Amino acid sequence: MPEQFSWIDHRLVRDRRIAGRSAEGLALYLFLVTVADGRGLSYYSDQGICRLLPFDNAALARARQELISARLIAYQRPLYQVLALDPPRPSLGAPMSIGHILQQAMERKP
């Protein structure tokens, strides 16, 4: 394994988190996953990203907003953070399967 090794969570596909994402959004996500540190942080500037990806500033802004809206990344200039792919939470009142309820109960046991 290389010293700096990144991986992509399989839930990105399994939970359909990539469904409906643009090619630019996916390219930015792959870039950020690749360059992020152990906490998911990337210090690449917008200018640096645009030099490495085939983006202009407008395309980068669109891709970034797409990933923020999908809760895949957070951004506060100049810092990006790739977010954990937490499982979707059922809304209040949403029906849950008995298997899901039992699984949650077993996970909470000391």
Coordinates of C-alpha atoms in Angstrom, one line a residue:
M1 CA 0.0 0.0 0.0
P2 CA 1.2 3.5 -0.7
E3 CA 2.0 5.6 2.3
Q4 CA -0.9 8.0 1.5
F5 CA -3.9 5.8 0.7
S6 CA -7.5 6.9 0.3
W7 CA -10.6 4.8 -0.1
I8 CA -14.1 5.4 -1.2
D9 CA -17.0 4.1 1.0
H10 CA -19.0 1.5 -0.9
R11 CA -22.2 3.0 0.5
L12 CA -21.7 5.8 -2.0
V13 CA -23.0 3.3 -4.6
R14 CA -25.1 1.0 -2.4
D15 CA -27.1 3.8 -0.8
R16 CA -27.4 5.5 -4.2
R17 CA -25.6 8.6 -2.9
I18 CA -24.1 9.1 -6.4
A19 CA -27.4 8.8 -8.2
G20 CA -28.2 12.0 -10.0
R21 CA -24.8 13.6 -9.5
S22 CA -23.1 15.4 -12.4
A23 CA -19.8 14.3 -13.8
E24 CA -18.3 17.5 -12.4
G25 CA -19.7 16.8 -8.9
L26 CA -18.3 13.2 -9.0
A27 CA -14.9 14.5 -10.3
L28 CA -14.7 17.0 -7.4
Y29 CA -15.7 14.3 -4.9
L30 CA -13.1 11.9 -6.2
F31 CA -10.5 14.6 -6.1
L32 CA -11.3 15.6 -2.5
V33 CA -11.4 12.0 -1.3
T34 CA -8.0 11.5 -2.8
V35 CA -6.3 14.5 -1.4
A36 CA -8.0 14.8 2.0
D37 CA -6.2 14.1 5.2
G38 CA -7.4 11.6 7.9
R39 CA -10.1 13.9 9.0
G40 CA -11.4 14.4 5.5
L41 CA -9.9 17.9 5.2
S42 CA -8.4 19.4 2.1
Y43 CA -6.6 22.7 1.9
Y44 CA -6.5 22.9 -1.9
S45 CA -7.5 26.4 -3.1
D46 CA -10.2 26.9 -5.8
Q47 CA -7.4 28.0 -8.1
G48 CA -5.4 24.9 -7.4
I49 CA -8.4 22.6 -8.0
C50 CA -9.2 24.4 -11.3
R51 CA -5.6 23.9 -12.4
L52 CA -5.9 20.1 -11.8
L53 CA -9.5 19.5 -12.9
P54 CA -11.0 20.7 -16.1
F55 CA -13.1 23.3 -14.3
D56 CA -13.4 27.1 -14.5
N57 CA -14.6 28.9 -11.3
A58 CA -18.3 28.7 -12.3
A59 CA -18.1 24.9 -12.8
L60 CA -16.2 24.4 -9.5
A61 CA -18.9 26.5 -7.7
R62 CA -21.7 24.4 -9.2
A63 CA -20.0 21.1 -8.4
R64 CA -19.2 22.2 -4.8
Q65 CA -22.8 23.3 -4.2
E66 CA -24.1 20.0 -5.6
L67 CA -21.9 18.1 -3.1
I68 CA -22.8 20.4 -0.2
S69 CA -26.6 19.9 -1.0
A70 CA -26.1 16.1 -1.1
R71 CA -24.3 16.3 2.3
L72 CA -21.2 14.7 0.8
I73 CA -18.9 17.6 1.7
A74 CA -18.7 20.7 3.8
Y75 CA -17.0 23.9 2.7
Q76 CA -15.8 27.0 4.5
R77 CA -13.4 28.9 2.4
P78 CA -10.6 27.9 2.0
L79 CA -11.3 24.5 3.6
Y80 CA -13.1 21.5 2.2
Q81 CA -14.2 18.5 4.3
V82 CA -15.4 15.2 2.9
L83 CA -18.2 14.1 5.2
A84 CA -18.9 10.6 6.6
L85 CA -21.7 8.7 4.7
D86 CA -24.0 8.3 7.7
P87 CA -26.9 6.0 7.0
P88 CA -30.2 7.9 6.2
R89 CA -32.3 8.4 9.4
P90 CA -35.9 7.5 9.2
S91 CA -38.1 10.5 9.8
L92 CA -40.4 10.6 12.8
G93 CA -43.5 8.5 12.2
A94 CA -41.9 6.6 9.3
P95 CA -42.6 2.9 9.4
M96 CA -39.7 0.7 10.3
S97 CA -39.3 -3.0 9.8
I98 CA -39.2 -5.3 12.8
G99 CA -35.8 -6.4 11.7
H100 CA -34.5 -2.8 11.8
I101 CA -36.0 -2.2 15.2
L102 CA -34.4 -5.4 16.6
Q103 CA -31.1 -4.5 15.0
Q104 CA -31.1 -1.1 16.7
A105 CA -32.1 -2.7 20.0
M106 CA -29.2 -5.2 19.8
E107 CA -26.7 -2.4 19.0
R108 CA -27.7 -0.5 22.1
K109 CA -27.1 -3.4 24.5
P110 CA -24.0 -2.9 26.8

